Short mmCIF file of C-alpha atoms (C1' of nucleotides) in Angstrom, two decimals:
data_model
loop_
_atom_site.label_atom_id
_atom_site.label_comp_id
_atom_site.label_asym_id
_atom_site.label_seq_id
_atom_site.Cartn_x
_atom_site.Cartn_y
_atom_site.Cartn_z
CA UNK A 48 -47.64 145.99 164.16
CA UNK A 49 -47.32 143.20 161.26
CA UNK A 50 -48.48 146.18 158.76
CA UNK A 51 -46.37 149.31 159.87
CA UNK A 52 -45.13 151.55 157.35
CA UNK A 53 -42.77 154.81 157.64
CA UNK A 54 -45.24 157.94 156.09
CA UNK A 55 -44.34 160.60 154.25
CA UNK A 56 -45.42 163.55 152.56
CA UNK A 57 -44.22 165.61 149.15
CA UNK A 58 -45.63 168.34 146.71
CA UNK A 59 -45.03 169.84 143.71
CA UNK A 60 -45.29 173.11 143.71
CA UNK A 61 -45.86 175.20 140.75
CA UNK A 62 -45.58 178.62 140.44
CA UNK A 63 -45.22 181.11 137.45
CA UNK A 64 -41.72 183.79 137.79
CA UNK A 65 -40.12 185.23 135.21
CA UNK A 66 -42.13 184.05 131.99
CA UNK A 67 -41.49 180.29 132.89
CA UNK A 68 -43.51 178.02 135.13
CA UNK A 69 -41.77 176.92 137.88
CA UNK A 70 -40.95 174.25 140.42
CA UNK A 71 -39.45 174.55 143.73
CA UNK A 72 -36.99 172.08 145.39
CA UNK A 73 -35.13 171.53 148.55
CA UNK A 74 -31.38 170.95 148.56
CA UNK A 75 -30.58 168.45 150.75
CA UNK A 76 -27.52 166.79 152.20
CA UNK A 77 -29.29 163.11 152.77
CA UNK A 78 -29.95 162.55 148.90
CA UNK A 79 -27.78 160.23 147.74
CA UNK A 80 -28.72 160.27 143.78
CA UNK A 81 -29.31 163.97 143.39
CA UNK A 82 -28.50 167.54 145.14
CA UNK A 83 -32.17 168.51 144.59
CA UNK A 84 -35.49 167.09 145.43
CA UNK A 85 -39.23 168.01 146.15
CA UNK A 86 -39.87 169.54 149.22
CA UNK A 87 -40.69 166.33 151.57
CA UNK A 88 -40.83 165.53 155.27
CA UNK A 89 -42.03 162.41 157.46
CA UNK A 90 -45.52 162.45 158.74
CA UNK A 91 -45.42 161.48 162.29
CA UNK A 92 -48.04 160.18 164.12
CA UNK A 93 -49.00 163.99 165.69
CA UNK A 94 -49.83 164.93 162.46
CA UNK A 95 -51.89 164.73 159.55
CA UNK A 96 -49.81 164.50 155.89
CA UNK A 97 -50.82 167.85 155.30
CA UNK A 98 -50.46 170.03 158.89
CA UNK A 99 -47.15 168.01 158.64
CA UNK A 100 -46.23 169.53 154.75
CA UNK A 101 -47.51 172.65 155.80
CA UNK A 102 -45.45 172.92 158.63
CA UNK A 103 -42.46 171.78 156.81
CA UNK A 104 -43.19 174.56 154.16
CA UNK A 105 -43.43 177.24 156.38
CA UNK A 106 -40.60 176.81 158.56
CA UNK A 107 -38.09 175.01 155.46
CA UNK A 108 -39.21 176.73 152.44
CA UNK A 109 -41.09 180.13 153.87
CA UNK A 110 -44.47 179.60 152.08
CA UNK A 111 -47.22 180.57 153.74
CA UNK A 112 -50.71 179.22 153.37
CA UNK A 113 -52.17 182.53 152.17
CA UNK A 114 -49.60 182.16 149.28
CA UNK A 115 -51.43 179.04 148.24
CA UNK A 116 -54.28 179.76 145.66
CA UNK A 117 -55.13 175.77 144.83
CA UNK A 118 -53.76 172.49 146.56
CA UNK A 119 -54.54 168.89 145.78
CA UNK A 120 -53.61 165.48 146.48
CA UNK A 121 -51.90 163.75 143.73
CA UNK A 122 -50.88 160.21 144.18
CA UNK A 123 -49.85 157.73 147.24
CA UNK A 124 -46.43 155.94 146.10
CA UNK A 125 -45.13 152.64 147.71
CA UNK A 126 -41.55 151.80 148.30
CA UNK A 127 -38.86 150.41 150.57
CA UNK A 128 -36.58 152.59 152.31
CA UNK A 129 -33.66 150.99 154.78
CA UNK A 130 -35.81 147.36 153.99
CA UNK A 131 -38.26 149.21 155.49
CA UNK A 132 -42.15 149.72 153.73
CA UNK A 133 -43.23 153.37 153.46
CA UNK A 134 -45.09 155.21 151.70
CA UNK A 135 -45.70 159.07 150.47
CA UNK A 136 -48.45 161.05 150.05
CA UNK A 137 -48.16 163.50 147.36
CA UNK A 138 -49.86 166.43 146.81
CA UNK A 139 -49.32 169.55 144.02
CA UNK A 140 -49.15 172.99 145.41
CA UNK A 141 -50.31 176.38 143.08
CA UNK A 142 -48.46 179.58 144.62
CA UNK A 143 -48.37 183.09 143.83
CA UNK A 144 -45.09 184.65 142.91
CA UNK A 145 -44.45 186.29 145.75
CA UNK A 146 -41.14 186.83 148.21
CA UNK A 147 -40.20 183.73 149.31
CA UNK A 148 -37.84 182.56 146.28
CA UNK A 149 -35.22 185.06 147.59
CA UNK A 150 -35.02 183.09 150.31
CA UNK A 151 -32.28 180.49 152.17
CA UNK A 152 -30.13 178.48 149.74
CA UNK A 153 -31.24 175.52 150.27
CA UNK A 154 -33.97 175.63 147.96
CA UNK A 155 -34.25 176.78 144.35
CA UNK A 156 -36.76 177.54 141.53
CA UNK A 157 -36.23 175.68 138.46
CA UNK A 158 -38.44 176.75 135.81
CA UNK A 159 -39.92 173.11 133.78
CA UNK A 160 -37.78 173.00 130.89
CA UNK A 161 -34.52 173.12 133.30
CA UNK A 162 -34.73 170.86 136.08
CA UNK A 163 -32.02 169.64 138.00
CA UNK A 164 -31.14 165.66 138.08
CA UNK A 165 -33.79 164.25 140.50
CA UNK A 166 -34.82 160.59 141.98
CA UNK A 167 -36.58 159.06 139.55
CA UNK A 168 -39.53 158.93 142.08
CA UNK A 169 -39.40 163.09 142.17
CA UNK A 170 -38.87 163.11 138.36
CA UNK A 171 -41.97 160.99 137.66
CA UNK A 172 -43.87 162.53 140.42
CA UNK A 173 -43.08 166.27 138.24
CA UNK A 174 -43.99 164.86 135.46
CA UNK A 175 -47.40 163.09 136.60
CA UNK A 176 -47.99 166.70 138.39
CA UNK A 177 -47.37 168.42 135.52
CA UNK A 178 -49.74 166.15 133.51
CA UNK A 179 -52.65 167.32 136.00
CA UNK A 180 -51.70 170.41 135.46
CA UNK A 181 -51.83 170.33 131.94
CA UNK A 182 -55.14 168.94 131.93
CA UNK A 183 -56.86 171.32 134.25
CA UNK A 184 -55.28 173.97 132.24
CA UNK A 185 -57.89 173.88 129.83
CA UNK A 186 -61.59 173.08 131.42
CA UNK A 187 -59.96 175.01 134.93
CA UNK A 188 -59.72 178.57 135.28
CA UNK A 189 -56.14 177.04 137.20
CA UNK A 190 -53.97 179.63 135.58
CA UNK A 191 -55.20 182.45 136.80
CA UNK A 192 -54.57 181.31 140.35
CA UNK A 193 -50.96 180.56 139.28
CA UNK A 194 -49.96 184.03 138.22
CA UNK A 195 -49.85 187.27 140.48
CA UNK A 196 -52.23 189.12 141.80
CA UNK A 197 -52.62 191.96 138.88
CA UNK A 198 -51.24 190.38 135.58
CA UNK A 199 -52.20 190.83 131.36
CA UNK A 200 -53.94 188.77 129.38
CA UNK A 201 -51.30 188.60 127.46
CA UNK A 202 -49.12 186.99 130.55
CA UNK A 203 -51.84 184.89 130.94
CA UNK A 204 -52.17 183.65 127.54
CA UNK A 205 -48.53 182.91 127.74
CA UNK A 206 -48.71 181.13 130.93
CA UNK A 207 -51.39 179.26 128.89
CA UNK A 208 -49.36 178.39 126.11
CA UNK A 209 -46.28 177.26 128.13
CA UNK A 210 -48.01 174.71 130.43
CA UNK A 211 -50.76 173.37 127.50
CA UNK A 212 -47.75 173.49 124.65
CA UNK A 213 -50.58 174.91 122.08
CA UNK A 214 -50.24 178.08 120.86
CA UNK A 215 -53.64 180.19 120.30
CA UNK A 216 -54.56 183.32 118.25
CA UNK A 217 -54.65 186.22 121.07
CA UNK A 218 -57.92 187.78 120.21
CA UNK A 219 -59.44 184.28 120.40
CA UNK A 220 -57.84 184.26 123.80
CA UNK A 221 -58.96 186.97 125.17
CA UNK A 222 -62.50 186.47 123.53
CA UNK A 223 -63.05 183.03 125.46
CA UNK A 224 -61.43 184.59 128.24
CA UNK A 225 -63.73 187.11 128.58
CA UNK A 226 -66.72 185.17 127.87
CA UNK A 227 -66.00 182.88 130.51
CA UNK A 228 -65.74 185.88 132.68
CA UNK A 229 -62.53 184.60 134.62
CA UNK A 230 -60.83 188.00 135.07
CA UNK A 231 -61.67 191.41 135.65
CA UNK A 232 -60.43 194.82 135.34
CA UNK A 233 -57.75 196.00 137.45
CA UNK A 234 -57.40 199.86 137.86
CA UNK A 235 -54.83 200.84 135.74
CA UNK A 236 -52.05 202.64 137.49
CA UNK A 237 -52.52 206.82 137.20
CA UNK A 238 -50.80 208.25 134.52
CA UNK A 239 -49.80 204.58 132.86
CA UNK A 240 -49.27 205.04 129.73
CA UNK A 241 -52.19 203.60 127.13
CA UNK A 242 -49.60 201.40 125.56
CA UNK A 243 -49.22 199.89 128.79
CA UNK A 244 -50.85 196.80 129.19
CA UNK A 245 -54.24 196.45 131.03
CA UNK A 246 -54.11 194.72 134.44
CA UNK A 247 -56.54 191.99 135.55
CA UNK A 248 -57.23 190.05 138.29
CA UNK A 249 -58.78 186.67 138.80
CA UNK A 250 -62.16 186.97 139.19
CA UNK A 251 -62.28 183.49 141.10
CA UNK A 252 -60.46 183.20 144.76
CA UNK A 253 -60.44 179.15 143.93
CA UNK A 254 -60.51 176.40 141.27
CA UNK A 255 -63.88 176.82 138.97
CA UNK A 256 -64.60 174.63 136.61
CA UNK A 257 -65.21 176.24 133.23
CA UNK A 258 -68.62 175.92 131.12
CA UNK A 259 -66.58 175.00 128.53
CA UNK A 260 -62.80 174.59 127.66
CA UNK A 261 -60.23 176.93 127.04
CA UNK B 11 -40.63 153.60 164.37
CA UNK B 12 -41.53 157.30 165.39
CA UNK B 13 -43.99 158.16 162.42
CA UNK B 14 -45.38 153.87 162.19
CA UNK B 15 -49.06 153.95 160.24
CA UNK B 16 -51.31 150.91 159.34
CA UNK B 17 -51.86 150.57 155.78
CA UNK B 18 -55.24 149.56 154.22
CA UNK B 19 -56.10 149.52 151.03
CA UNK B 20 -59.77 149.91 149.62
CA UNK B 21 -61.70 150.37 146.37
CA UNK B 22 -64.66 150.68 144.67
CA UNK B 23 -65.95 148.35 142.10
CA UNK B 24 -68.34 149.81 139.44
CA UNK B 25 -69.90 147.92 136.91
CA UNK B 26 -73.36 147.98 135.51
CA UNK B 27 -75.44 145.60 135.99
CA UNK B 28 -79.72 145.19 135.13
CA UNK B 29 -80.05 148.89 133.82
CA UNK B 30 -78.13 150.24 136.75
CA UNK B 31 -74.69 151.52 138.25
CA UNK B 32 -73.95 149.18 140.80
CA UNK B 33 -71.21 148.85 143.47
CA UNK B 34 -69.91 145.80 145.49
CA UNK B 35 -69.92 146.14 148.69
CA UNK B 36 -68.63 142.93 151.50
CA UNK B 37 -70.43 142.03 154.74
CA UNK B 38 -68.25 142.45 157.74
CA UNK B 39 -68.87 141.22 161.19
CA UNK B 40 -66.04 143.82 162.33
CA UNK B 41 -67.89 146.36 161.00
CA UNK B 42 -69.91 148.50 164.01
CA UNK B 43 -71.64 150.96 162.69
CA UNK B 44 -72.69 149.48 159.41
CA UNK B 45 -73.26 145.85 158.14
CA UNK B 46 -72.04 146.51 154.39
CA UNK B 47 -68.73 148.18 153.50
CA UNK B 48 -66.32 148.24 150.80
CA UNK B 49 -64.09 145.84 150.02
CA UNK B 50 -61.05 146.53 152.54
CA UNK B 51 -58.03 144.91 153.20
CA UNK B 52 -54.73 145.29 155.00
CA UNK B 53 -51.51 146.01 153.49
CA UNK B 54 -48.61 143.82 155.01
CA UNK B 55 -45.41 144.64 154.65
CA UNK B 56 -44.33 141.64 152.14
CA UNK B 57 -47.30 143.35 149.69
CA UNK B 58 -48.22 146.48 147.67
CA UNK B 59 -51.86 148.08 148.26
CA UNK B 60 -52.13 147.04 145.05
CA UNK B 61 -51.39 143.58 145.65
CA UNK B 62 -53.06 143.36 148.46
CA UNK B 63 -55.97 143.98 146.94
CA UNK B 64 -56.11 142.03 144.04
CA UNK B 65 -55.46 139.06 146.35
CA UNK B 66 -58.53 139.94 148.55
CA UNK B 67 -60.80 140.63 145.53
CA UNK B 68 -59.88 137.34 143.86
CA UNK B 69 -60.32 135.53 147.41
CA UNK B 70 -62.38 137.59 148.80
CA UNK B 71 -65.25 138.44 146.19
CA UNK B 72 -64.24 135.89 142.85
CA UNK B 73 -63.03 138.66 140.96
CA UNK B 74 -60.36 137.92 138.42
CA UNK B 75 -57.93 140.78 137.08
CA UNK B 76 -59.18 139.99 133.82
CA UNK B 77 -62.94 141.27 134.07
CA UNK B 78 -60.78 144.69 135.51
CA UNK B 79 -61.05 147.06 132.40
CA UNK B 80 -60.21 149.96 134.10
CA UNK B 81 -58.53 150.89 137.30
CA UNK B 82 -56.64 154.31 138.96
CA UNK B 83 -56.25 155.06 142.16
CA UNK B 84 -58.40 157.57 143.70
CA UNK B 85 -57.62 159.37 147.12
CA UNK B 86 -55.41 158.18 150.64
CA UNK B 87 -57.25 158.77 153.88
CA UNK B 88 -55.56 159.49 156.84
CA UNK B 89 -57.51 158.33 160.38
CA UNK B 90 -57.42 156.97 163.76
CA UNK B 91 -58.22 152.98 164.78
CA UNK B 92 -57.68 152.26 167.94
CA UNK B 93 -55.72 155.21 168.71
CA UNK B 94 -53.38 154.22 166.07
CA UNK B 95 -52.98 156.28 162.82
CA UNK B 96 -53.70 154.51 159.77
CA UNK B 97 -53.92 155.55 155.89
CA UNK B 98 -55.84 153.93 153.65
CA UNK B 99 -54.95 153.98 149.84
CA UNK B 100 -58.92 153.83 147.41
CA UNK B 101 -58.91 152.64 144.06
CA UNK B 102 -61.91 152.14 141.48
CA UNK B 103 -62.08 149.62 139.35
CA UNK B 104 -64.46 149.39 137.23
CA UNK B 105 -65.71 146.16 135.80
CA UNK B 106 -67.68 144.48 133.16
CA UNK B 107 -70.96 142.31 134.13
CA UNK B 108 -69.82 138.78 134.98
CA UNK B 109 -70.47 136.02 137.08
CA UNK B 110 -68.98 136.87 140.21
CA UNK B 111 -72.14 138.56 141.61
CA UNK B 112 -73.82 135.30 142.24
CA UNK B 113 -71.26 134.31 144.38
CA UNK B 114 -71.46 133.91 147.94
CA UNK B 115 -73.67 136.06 150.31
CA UNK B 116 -70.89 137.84 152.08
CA UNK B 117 -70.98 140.13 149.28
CA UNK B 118 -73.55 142.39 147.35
CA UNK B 119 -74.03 144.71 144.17
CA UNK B 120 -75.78 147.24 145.06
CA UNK B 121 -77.72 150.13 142.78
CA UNK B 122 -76.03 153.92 143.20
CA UNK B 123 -79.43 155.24 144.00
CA UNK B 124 -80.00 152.07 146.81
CA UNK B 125 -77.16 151.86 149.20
CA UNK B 126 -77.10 150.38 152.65
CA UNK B 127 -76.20 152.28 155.37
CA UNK B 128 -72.63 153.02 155.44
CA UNK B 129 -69.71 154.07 157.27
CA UNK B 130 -69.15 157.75 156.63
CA UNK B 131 -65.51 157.29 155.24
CA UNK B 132 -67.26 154.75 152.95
CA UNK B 133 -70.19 156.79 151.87
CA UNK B 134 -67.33 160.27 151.32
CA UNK B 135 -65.27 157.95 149.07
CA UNK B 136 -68.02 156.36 146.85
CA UNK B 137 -69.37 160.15 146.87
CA UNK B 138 -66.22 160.78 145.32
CA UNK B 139 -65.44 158.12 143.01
CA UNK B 140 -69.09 158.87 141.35
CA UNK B 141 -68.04 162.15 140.91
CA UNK B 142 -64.91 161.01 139.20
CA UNK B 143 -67.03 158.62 137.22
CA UNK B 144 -69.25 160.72 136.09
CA UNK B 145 -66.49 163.51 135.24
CA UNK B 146 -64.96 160.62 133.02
CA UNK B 147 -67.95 159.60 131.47
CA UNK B 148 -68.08 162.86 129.09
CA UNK B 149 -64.41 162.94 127.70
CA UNK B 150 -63.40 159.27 128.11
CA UNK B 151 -64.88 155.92 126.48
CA UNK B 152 -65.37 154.75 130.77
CA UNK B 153 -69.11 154.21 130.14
CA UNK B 154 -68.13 151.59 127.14
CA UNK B 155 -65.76 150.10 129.25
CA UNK B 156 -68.76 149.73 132.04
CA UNK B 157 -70.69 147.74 130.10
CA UNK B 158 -70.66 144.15 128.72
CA UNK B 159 -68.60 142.95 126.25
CA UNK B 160 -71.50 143.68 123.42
CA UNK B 161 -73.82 145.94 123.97
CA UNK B 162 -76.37 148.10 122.00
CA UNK B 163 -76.88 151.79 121.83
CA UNK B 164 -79.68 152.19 123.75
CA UNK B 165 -77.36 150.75 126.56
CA UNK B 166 -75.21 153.09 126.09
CA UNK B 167 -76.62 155.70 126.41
CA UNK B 168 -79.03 154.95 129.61
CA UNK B 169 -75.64 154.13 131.44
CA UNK B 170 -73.89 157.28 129.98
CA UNK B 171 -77.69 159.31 131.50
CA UNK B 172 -77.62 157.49 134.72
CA UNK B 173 -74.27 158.47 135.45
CA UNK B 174 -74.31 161.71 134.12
CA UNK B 175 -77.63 162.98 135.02
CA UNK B 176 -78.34 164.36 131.84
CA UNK B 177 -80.38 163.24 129.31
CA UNK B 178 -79.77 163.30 125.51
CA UNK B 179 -81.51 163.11 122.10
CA UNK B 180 -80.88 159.30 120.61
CA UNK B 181 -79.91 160.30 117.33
CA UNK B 182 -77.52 162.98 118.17
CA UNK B 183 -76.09 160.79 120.61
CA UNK B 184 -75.47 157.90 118.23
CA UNK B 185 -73.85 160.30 115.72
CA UNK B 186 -71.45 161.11 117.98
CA UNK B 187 -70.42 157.79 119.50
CA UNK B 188 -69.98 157.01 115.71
CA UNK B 189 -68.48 159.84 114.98
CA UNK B 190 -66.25 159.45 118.03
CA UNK B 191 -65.04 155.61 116.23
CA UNK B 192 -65.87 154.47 120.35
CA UNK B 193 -67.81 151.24 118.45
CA UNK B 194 -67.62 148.42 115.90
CA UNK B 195 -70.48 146.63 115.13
CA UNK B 196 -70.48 142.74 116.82
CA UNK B 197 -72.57 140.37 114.29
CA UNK B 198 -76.31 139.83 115.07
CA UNK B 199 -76.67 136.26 115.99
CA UNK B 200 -78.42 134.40 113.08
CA UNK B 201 -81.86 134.58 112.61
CA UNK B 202 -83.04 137.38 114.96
CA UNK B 203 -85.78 139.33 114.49
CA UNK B 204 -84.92 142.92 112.80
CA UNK B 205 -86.49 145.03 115.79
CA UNK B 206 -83.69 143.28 117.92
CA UNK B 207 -81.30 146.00 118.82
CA UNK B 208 -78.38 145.71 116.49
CA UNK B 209 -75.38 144.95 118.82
CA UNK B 210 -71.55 146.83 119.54
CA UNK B 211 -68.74 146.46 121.09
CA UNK B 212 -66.10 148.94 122.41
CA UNK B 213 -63.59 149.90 120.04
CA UNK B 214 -60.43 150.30 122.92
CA UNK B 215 -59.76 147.91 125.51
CA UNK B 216 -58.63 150.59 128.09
CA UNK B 217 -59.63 154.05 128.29
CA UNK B 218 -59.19 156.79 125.95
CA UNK B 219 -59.22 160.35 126.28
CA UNK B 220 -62.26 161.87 123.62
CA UNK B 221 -60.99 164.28 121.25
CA UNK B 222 -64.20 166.52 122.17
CA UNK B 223 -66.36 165.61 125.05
CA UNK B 224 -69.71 163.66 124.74
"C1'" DA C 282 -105.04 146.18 115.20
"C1'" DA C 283 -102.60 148.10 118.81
"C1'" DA C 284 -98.43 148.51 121.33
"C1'" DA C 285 -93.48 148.23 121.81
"C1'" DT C 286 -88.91 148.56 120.02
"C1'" DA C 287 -85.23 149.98 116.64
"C1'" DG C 288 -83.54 152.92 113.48
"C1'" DT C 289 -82.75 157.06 110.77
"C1'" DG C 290 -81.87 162.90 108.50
"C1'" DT C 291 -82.44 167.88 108.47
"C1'" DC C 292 -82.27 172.37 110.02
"C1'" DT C 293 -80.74 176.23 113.01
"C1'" DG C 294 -78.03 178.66 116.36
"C1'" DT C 295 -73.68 178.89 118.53
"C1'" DT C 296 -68.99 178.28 118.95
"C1'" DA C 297 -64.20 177.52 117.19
"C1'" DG C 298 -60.73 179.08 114.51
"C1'" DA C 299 -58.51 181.77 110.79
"C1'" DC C 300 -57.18 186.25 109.69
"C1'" DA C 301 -55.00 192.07 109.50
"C1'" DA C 302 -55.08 196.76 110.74
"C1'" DT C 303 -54.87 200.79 113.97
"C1'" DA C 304 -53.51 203.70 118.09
"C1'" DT C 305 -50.08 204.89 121.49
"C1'" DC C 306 -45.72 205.44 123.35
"C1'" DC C 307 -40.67 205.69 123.35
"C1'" DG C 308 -36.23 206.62 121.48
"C1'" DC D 108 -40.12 208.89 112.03
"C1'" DG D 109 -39.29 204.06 112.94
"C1'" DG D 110 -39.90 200.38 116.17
"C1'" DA D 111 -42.28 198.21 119.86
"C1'" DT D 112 -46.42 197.24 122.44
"C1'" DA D 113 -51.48 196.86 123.04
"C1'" DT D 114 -55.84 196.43 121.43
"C1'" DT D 115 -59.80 195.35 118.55
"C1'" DG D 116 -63.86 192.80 114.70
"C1'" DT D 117 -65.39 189.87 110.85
"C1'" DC D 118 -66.09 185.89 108.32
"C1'" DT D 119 -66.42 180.86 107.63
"C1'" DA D 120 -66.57 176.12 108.86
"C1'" DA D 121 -67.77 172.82 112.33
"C1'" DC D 122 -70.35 171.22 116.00
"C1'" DA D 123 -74.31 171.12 119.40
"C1'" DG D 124 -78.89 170.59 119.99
"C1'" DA D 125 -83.82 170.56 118.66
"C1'" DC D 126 -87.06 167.91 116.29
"C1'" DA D 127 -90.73 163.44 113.87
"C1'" DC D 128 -91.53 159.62 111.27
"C1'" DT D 129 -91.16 154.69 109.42
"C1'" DA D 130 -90.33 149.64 109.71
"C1'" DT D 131 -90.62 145.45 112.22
"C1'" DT D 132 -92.17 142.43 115.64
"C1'" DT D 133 -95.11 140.75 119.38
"C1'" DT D 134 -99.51 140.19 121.66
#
DNA sequence: AAAATAGTGTCTGTTAGACAATATCCG
DNA sequence: CGGATATTGTCTAACAGACACTATTTT
């Protein structure tokens, strides 16, 4: 076929542990430039780009798609592998924290500020991710679906801050953030202290697009 | 090659032409189950989709890079031809009013609110890029970029309420395009009549992001 | 003279953004 | 009692949005 090109599929995905946000890669042994890379497999002709990603995170990386809160396409790149056209089908990926970054060694969680040496192609691929997610940050209610299930609006205001690079006054915050009516009130755990911060919870299951921005 | 897909490459061509958002679409005896589709071509292996394209729009449908003010890549489709998978890589452009829509009758500009029947991938991705368009036209300059190289306010602002679906009061909306620096007043041509509509052109050549919306 | 088009300013309600003090818990 | 954490309200400036009339030209 005069037009045949190899297929493949990446993500970014983006998750929020330990105060940071973070990325996850795969080590792999077939990188020539770099130890560490986005998570990416082939798409063959079976499959779709995304039953084939999805399959290639559960069984290589251990997410599973109930860990996924918000998942978009990003960007189709064209380049030559072997002399040979292909191209790859990105895609962003928003996770809970959860369990699976105790997992196998062969992939790691690099928070944004400390990423490993990558392919150019994965480096500008983070950073045009990371752009989106930016963006979204403020007329999205996109952080919430990034952090846990119960979290503070104080963690959230952080998780704000980090990925947007502004820094807002916190009753401001949680003003807007209550007027927009993105989270509500968790029950506190009995006998919490009251110096304990108040847990929330999304009040959205999926991306909403605010009235107004953040 | 195990995982071998035919590439296409697509896009849709705004511009705005006689009071209305138009898009060109090609006439295509291939085409079964509609006579009109968007421009479409095949990606060979000696081109980019981007390349590709460009050829075919400058063969194809007269349209020179240069009347191209705007142009990002929108969404890659994955689907079956002839049992074969192919992807297919849509763009928008969007373009000012020129010439090229007199050209020859294998291609037509047609309204947003008068399309001919089309195929349903077709009809899904102009669905789309509207939506794009339209998300654009409040916190980008896309809707200056739309129209002619001078233009007066009261352009302006029926394309920005045709694509937006809103409407909105003339003067506040001229405050804020001023206010926004989006315009610089083009000289009237000598001798016309006061009541002629004072003419502008767009401040930026390529888009901007607003500092507040529109 | 009537009709069409172009252009312009004020006022009010709402939101954005700056700002500081108090209560609880723990050691 | 001192230090750390969590929570809450007011005031001002800026912006959004509602609103009506005048000048010029054409028929």
């Amino acid at each position: 076929m005069y037009n045949a090109h190899a297929v493949y599929a990446n993500t970014v995905i983006f998750s929020y542990t330990g105060g940071s946000v973070t990325v996850i890669l795969e080590r792999s042994a077939e990188r020539k430039d770099s130890e560490w890379g986005l998570p990416t497999t082939p798409v063959s002709s079976t499959h779709t780009s995304l039953s084939a990603l999805e399959d290639h995170l559960r069984t290589f990386t251990g997410i599973h798609t109930g860990e996924v809160t918000y998942r978009e396409q990003l960007y189709t790149t064209e380049f030559l592998v072997n002399a040979q056209r292909a191209v790859c089908i990105s895609y962003i990926h928003i996770c809970h924290e959860t369990a699976w970054h105790k997992g196998a060694g062969h992939i790691g969680l690099f928070p944004l500020g400390a990423l490993p040496k990558l392919s150019q192609l994965d480096q500008d691929t983070i950073t045009y991710a990371t752009d989106r997610l930016k963006a979204k940050a403020v007329y999205t209610n996109i952080v919430a679906l990034l952090l846990p299930g119960d979290f503070s609006l104080t963690m959230l205001q952080d998780a704000y801050e980090i990925i947007t690079g502004r820094t807002v006054d916190r009753r401001n915050f949680r003003k807007k953030i209550i007027s927009l009516d993105l989270v509500t009130k968790s029950k506190r755990h009995a006998g919490s202290p009251t110096n304990t911060p108040q847990p929330y919870h999304a009040k959205d299951v999926s991306l909403r697009i605010l009235d107004r921005p953040l």
